[in-house]
Tab-separated table of C-alpha atoms and ligand atoms in Angstrom:
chain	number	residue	atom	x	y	z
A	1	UNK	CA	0.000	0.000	0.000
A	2	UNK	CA	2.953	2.306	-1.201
A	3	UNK	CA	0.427	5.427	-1.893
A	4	UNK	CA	-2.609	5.726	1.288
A	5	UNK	CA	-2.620	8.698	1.727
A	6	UNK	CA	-3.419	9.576	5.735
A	7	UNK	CA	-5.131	13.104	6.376
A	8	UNK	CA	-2.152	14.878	7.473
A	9	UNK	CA	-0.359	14.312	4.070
A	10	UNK	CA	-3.184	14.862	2.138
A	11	UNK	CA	-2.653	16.784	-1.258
A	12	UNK	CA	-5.017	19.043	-2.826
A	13	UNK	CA	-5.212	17.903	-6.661
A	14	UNK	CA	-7.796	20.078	-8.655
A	15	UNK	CA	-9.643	17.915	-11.495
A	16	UNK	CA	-10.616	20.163	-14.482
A	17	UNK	CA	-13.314	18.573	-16.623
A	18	UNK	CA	-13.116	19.033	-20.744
A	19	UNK	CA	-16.181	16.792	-21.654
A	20	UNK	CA	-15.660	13.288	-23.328
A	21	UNK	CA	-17.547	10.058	-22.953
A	22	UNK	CA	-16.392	9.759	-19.253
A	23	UNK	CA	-18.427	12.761	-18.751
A	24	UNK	CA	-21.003	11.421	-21.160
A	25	UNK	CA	-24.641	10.516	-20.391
A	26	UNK	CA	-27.575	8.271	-22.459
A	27	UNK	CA	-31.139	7.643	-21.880
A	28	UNK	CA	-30.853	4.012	-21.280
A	29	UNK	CA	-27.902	2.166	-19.501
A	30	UNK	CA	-27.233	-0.073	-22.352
A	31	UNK	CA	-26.841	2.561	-24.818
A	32	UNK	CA	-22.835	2.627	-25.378
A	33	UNK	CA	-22.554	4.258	-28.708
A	34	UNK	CA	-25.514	7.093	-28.599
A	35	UNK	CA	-24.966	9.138	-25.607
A	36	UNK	CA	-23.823	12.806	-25.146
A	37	UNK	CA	-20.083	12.978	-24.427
A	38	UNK	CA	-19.381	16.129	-22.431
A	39	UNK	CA	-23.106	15.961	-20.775
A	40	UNK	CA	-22.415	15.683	-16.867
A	41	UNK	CA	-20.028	18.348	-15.188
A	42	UNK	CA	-16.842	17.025	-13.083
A	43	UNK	CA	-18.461	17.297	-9.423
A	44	UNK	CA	-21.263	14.359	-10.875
A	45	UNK	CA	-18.688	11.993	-11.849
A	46	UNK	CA	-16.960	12.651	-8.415
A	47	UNK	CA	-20.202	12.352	-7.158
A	48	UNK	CA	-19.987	8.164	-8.323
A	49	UNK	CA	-16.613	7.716	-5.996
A	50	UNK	CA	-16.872	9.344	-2.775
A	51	UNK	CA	-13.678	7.329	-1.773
A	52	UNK	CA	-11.432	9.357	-3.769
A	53	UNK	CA	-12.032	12.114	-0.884
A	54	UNK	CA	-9.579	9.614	0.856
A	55	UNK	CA	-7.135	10.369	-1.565
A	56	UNK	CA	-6.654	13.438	-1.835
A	57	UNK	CA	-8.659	17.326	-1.160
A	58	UNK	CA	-10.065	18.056	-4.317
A	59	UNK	CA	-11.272	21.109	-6.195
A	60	UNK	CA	-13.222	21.097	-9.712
A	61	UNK	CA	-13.608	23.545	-12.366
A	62	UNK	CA	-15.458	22.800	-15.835
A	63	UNK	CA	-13.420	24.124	-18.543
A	64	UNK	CA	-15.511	23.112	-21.568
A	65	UNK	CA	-17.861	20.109	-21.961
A	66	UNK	CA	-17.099	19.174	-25.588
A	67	UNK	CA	-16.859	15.729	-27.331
A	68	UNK	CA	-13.252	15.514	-28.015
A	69	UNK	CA	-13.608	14.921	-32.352
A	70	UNK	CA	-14.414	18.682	-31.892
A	71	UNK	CA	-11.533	20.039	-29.923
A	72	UNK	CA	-9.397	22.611	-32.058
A	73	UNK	CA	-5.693	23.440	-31.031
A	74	UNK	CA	-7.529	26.850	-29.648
A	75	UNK	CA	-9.055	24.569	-27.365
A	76	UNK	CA	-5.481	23.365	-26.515
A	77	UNK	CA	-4.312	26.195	-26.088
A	78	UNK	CA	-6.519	27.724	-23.951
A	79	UNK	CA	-7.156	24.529	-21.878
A	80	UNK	CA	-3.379	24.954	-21.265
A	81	UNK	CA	-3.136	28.435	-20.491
A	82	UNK	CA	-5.819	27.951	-17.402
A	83	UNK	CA	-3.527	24.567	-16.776
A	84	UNK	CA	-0.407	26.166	-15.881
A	85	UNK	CA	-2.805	28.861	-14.047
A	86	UNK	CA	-4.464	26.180	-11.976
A	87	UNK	CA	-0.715	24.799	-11.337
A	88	UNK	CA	0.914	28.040	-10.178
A	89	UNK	CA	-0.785	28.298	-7.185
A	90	UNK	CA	1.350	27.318	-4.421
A	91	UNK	CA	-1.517	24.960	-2.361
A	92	UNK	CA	-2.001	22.792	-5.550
A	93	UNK	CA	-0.359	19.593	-5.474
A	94	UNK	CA	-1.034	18.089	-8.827
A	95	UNK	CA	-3.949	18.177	-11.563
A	96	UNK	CA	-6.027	15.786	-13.314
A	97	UNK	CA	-7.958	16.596	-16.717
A	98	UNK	CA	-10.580	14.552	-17.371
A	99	UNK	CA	-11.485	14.594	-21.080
A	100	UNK	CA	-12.828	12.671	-24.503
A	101	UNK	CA	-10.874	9.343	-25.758
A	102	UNK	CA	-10.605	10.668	-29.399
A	103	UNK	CA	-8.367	13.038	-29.143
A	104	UNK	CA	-6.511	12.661	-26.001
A	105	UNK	CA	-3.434	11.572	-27.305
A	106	UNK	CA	-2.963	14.943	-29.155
A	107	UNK	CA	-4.027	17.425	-26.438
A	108	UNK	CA	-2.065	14.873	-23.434
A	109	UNK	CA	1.086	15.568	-26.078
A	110	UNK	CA	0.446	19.417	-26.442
A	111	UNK	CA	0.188	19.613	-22.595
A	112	UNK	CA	3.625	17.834	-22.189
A	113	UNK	CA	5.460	20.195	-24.183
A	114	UNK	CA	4.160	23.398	-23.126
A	115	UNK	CA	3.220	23.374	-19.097
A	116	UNK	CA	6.065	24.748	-17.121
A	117	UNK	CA	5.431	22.579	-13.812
A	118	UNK	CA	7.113	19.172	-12.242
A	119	UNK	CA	3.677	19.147	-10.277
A	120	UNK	CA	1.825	15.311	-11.652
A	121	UNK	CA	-0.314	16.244	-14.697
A	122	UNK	CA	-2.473	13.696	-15.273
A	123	UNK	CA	-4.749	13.010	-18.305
A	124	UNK	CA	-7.910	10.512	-18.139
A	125	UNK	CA	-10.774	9.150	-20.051
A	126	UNK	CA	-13.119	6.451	-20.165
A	127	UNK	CA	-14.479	4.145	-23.129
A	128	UNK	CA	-18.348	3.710	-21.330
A	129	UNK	CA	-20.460	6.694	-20.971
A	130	UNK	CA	-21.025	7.456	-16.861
A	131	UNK	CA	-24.899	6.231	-17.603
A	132	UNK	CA	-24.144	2.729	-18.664
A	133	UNK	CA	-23.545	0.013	-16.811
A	134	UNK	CA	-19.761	-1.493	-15.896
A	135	UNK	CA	-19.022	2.553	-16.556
A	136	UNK	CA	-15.006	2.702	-16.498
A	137	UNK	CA	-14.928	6.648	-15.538
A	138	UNK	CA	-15.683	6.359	-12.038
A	139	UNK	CA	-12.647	3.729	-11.078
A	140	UNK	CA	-10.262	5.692	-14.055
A	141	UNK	CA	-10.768	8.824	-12.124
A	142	UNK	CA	-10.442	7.397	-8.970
A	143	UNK	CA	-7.255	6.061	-10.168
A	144	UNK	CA	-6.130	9.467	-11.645
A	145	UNK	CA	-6.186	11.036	-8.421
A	146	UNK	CA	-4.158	8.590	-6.774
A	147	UNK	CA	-1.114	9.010	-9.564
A	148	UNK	CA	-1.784	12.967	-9.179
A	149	UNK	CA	-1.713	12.215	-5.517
A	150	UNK	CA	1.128	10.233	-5.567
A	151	UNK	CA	5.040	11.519	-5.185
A	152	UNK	CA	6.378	9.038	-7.719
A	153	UNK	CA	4.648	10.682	-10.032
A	154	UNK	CA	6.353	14.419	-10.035
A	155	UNK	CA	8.850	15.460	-12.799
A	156	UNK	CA	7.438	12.624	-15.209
A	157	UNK	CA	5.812	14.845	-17.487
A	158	UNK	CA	2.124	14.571	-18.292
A	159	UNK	CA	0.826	11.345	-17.587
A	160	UNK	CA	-2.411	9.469	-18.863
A	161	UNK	CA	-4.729	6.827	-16.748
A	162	UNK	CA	-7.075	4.547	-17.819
A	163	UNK	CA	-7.630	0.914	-17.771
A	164	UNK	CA	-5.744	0.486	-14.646
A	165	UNK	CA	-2.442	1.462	-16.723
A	166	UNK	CA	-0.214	4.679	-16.605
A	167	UNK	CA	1.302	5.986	-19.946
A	168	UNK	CA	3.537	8.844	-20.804
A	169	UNK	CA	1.571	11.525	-22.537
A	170	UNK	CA	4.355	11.046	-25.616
A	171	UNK	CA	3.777	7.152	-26.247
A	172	UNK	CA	0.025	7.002	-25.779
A	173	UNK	CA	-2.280	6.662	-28.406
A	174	UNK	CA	-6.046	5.285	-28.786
A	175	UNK	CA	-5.608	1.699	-30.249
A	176	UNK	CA	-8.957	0.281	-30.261
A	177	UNK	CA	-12.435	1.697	-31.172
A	178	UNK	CA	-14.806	0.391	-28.301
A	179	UNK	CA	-13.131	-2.163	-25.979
A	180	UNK	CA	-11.856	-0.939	-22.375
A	181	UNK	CA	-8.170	-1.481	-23.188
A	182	UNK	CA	-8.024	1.231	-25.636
A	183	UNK	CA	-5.215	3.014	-24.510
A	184	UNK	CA	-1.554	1.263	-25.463
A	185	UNK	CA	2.026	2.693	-25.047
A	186	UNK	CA	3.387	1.559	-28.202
A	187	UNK	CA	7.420	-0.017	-27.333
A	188	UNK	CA	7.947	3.050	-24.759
A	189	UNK	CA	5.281	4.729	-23.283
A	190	UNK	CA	3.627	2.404	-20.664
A	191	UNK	CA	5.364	3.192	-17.239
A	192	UNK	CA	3.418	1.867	-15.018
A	193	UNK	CA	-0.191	0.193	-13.242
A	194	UNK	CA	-2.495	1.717	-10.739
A	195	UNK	CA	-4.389	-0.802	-9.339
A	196	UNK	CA	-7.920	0.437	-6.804
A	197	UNK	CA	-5.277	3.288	-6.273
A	198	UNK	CA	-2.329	1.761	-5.299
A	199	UNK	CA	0.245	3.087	-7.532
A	200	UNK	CA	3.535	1.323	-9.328
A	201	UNK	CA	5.759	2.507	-11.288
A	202	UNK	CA	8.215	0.902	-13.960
A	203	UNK	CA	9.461	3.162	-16.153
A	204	UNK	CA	10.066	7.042	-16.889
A	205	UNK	CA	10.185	9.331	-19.934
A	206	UNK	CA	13.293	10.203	-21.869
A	207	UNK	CA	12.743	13.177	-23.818
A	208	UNK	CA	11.973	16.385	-22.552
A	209	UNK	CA	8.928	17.644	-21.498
A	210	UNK	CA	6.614	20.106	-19.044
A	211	UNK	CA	9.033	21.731	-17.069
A	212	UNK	CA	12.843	20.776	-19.474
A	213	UNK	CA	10.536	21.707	-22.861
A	214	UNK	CA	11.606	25.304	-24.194
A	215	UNK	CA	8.379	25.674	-25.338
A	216	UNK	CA	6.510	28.314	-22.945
A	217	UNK	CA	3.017	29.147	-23.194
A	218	UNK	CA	3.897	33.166	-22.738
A	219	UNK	CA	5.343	32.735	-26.488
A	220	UNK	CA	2.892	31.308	-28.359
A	221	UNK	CA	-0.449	33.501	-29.991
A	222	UNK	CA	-2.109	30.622	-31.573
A	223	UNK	CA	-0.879	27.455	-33.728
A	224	UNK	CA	-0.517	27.539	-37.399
A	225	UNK	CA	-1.883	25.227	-39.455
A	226	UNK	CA	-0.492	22.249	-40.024
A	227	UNK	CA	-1.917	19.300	-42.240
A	228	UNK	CA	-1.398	15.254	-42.309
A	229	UNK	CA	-0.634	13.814	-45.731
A	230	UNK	CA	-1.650	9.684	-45.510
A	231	UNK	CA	0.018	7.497	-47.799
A	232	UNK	CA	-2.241	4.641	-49.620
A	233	UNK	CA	-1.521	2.992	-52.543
A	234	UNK	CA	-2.223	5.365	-55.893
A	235	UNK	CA	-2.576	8.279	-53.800
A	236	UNK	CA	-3.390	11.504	-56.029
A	237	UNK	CA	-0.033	13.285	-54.704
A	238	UNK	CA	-2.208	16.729	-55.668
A	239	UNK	CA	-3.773	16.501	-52.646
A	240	UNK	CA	-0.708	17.679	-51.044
A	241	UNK	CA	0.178	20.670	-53.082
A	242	UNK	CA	-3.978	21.185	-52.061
A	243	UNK	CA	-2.755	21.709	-48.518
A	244	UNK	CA	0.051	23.847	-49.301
A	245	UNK	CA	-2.738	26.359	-51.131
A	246	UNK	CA	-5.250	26.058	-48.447
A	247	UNK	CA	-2.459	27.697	-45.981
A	248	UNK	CA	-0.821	24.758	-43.993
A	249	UNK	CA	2.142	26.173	-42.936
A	250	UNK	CA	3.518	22.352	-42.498
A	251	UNK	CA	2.650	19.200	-43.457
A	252	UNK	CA	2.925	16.160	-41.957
A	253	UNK	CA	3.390	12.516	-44.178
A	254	UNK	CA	1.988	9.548	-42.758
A	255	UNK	CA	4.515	7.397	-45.131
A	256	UNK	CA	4.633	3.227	-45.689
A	257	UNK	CA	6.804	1.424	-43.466
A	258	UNK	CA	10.072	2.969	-42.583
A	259	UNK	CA	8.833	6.269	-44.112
A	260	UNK	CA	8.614	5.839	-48.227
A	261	UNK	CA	5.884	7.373	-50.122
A	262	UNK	CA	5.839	6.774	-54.310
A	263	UNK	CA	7.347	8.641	-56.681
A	264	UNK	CA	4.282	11.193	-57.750
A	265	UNK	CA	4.166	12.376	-54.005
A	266	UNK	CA	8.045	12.648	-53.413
A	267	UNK	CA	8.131	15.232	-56.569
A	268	UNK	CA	4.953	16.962	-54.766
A	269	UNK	CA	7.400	16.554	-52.256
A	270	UNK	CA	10.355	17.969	-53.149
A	271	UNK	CA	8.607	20.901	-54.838
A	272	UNK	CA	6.706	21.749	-51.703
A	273	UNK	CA	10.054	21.741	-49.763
A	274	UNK	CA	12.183	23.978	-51.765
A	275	UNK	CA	9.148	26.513	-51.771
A	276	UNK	CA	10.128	26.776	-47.850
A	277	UNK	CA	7.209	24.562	-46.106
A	278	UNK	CA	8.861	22.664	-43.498
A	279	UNK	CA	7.692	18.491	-44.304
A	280	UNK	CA	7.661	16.024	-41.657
A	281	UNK	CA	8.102	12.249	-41.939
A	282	UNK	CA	6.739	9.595	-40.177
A	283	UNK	CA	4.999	6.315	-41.190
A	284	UNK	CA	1.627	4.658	-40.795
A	285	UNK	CA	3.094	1.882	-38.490
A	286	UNK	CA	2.324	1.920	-35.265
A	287	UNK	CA	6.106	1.340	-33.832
A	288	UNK	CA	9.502	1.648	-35.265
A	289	UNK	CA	11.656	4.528	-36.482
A	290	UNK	CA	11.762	6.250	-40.442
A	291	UNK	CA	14.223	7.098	-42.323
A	292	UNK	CA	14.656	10.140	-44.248
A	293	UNK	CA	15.106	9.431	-48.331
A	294	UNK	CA	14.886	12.801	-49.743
A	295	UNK	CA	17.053	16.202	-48.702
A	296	UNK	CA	15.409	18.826	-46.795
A	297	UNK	CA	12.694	16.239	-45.136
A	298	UNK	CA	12.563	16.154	-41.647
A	299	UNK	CA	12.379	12.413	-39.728
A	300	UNK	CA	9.494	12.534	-36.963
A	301	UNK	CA	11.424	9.480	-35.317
A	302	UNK	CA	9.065	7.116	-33.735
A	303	UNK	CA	6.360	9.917	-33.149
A	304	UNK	CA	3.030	9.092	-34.831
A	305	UNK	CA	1.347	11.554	-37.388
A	306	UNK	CA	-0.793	13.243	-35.420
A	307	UNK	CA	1.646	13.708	-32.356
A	308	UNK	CA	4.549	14.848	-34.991
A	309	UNK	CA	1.590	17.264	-36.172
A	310	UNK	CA	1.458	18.710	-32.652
A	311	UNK	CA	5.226	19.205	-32.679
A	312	UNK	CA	5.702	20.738	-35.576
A	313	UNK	CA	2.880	23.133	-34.824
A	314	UNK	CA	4.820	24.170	-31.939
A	315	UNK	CA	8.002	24.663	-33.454
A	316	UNK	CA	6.247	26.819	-36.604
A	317	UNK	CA	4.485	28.665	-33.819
A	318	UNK	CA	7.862	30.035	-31.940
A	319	UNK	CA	9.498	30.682	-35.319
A	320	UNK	CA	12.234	27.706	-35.441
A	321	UNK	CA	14.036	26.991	-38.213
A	322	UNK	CA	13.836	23.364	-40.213
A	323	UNK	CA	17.335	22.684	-38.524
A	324	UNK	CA	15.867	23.912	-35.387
A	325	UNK	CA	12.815	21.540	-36.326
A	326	UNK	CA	15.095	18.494	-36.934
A	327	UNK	CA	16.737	19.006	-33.315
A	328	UNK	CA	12.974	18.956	-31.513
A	329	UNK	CA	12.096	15.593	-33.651
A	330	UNK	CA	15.385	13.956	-31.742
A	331	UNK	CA	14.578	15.749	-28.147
A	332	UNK	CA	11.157	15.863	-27.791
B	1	SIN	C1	-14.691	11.900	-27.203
B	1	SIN	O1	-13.534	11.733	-27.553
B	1	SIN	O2	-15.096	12.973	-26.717
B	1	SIN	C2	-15.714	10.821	-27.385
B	1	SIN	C3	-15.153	9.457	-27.255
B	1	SIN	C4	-14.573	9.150	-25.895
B	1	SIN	O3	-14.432	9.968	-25.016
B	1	SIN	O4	-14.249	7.942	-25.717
C-alpha cells in the first residue's frame, strides 16, 4: 500500500473537466454508442466515488464540456493556459484533466510540451459513458487522483490513466475503437499500473517535457496550421500541393513502413520543400523509427502523425528553423 494517503499528508489535486464520454450521459444504460459525451459536469462523476475524498482534497472547475472529435488546437491552447494557471498556485499539489478518448493523445502531447510545472499532470478518459452500466470513468478517475496524488509521479511529465495502466503523454495513443483497453504505449510509453489506487511505477520518460521543454506558453499567440498527408496505394499526390494552397504552414506525411511514399508524391514533395514549407516524416506503423530518403525532409522518429503534427505546430508557432525543427524531432 505504497500510496494511502493519511489526512495529514493529504494533497489538494484540482480535477478540471473538458467533456468526453467519461463525462457522457444516455437515456438508457445499455446505450454505449448514442450518448452525449461532455453531458455531466466534473463534481457528478466525483459524485460516483466518494472514496477518492480519501485520496486526496479536491477542487473542480469545468473548462468546456465538448466531445473531443471537436476540440481545435484553440481549445489546446486555452485549456493549457488555465492549466499552468491552476498549477501556479502554491496549495495545488497536482492536476487531473478529465477529457474525450478521441483526441486525447494529441491534447495529453500538447500539454507535455508546453506546461512549465514538475507538479503530476495527469490526463484521463473512459471508453463507457457514466450512464451505462460497468461505466469505467468512475474507477479511471479514482485512479487518476491517486497518480496525481502520488510523489512518484512528479517530474514525469504529463501522464495518462485509464484501464488500470499509466502511460507517458508522448507514447500514448487510442488503439482500439470500443473495448476498455483502448489506450496502449506503443514499445515506450507504458510506465506503469495503478491498481484500486495503489500506484507502481516501472518506467520514466526520456525526452523532454513540461518543465525541461523550451516551449513556454507566454510565447505562443495561436498554432498555425499544419496538415497530415496519408500514404495509400495510388494516392493523387495533388492533394498535397492542395494543402500547401489552403495555408498549412507544415505538413505532416503519414509514409509506408520505414517512411517511403511513391514517386508522384516525393516530386509533390520535393517541390513543396524547396518553396520553404517545413515536411515532416513519419509512417503509418504503429512502432519503429523512419528514415529520411529525400534532402530537406525532416524524420518525426518514432512519433506518430498526429503527435509529430502537434510538434511541428509548436516549433512553426515560436518561429524555429527546419534545422531547429530536426533538433525537436530527436529531443522531444
Ligand atoms: C470523445 O472523444 O469525446 C468521445 C469518445 C470518448 O471519449 O471515448
Amino acid at each position: 500500500m505504497q500510496n494511502m494517503i493519511t489526512d495529514k499528508t493529504k494533497k489538494k489535486i484540482f480535477v478540471l473537466g473538458s467533456g468526453g464520454t467519461i463525462a457522457g450521459l444516455a437515456a438508457s444504460p445499455v446505450d454505449f454508442m448514442g450518448y452525449t459525451a461532455g453531458a455531466a459536469g466534473v463534481d457528478s462523476l466525483l459524485n460516483r466515488v466518494p472514496e477518492i475524498d480519501e485520496l486526496a482534497e479536491l477542487e473542480t472547475e469545468d473548462f468546456c464540456g465538448i466531445a473531443s472529435e471537436n476540440a481545435t488546437p484553440e481549445v489546446w491552447l486555452n485549456l493549457a493556459r488555465r492549466a499552468e494557471q491552476i498549477l501556479s498556485a502554491d496549495d495545488v499539489d497536482g492536476l487531473v484533466v478529465t477529457s474525450g478518448t478521441d483526441t486525447l493523445e494529441e491534447m495529453a502531447y500538447f500539454l507535455n510540451l508546453v506546461l512549465d510545472t514538475a507538479k503530476p499532470v495527469v490526463v484521463v478518459g473512459a471508453m463507457r459513458p457514466l450512464s451505462a452500466y460497468g461505466t469505467d470513468g468512475p474507477v479511471n478517475l479514482y485512479n487518476a487522483v491517486a497518480v496525481a496524488a502520488n510523489p512518484q509521479s512528479e517530474g514525469k511529465g504529463v501522464l495518462v490513466v485509464m484501464n488500470d495502466t499509466i502511460i507517458s503523454a508522448r507514447g500514448v495513443n487510442k488503439q482500439d475503437s470500443c473495448r476498455l483497453n483502448t489506450m496502449g504505449g506503443g514499445d515506450f510509453g507504458t510506465l506503469g499500473y495503478v491498481v484500486a489506487g495503489n500506484v507502481h511505477f516501472s518506467a520514466a520518460p526520456c525526452q523532454r517535457h513540461t518543465h525541461n521543454s523550451e516551449f513556454r506558453l507566454t510565447e505562443i499567440r495561436d498554432l498555425p496550421p499544419v496538415d497530415i498527408f496519408y500514404m495509400s496505394a495510388g494516392v493523387d499526390a495533388r492533394l498535397l500541393s492542395a494543402m500547401a494552397d489552403l495555408g498549412a504552414c507544415g505538413v505532416v506525411l503519414a509514409g509506408f513502413g520505414n517512411g517511403t511514399f511513391s514517386d508522384s508524391v516525393g516530386d509533390q514533395l520535393h517541390d513543396l520543400i524547396d518553396e520553404g514549407l517545413v515536411c515532416v516524416i513519419t509512417s503509418r506503423c504503429q512502432t519503429g523509427l523512419v528514415r529520411v530518403t529525400m534532402p530537406g525532409l525532416v524524420a518525426g522518429g518514432d512519433l506518430s502523425p498526429q503527435k509529430a503534427r502537434v510538434l511541428l505546430m509548436l516549433a512553426l508557432a515560436v518561429g524555429k528553423t527546419t534545422e531547429e525543427i530536426e533538433r525537436c524531432f530527436i529531443e522531444y
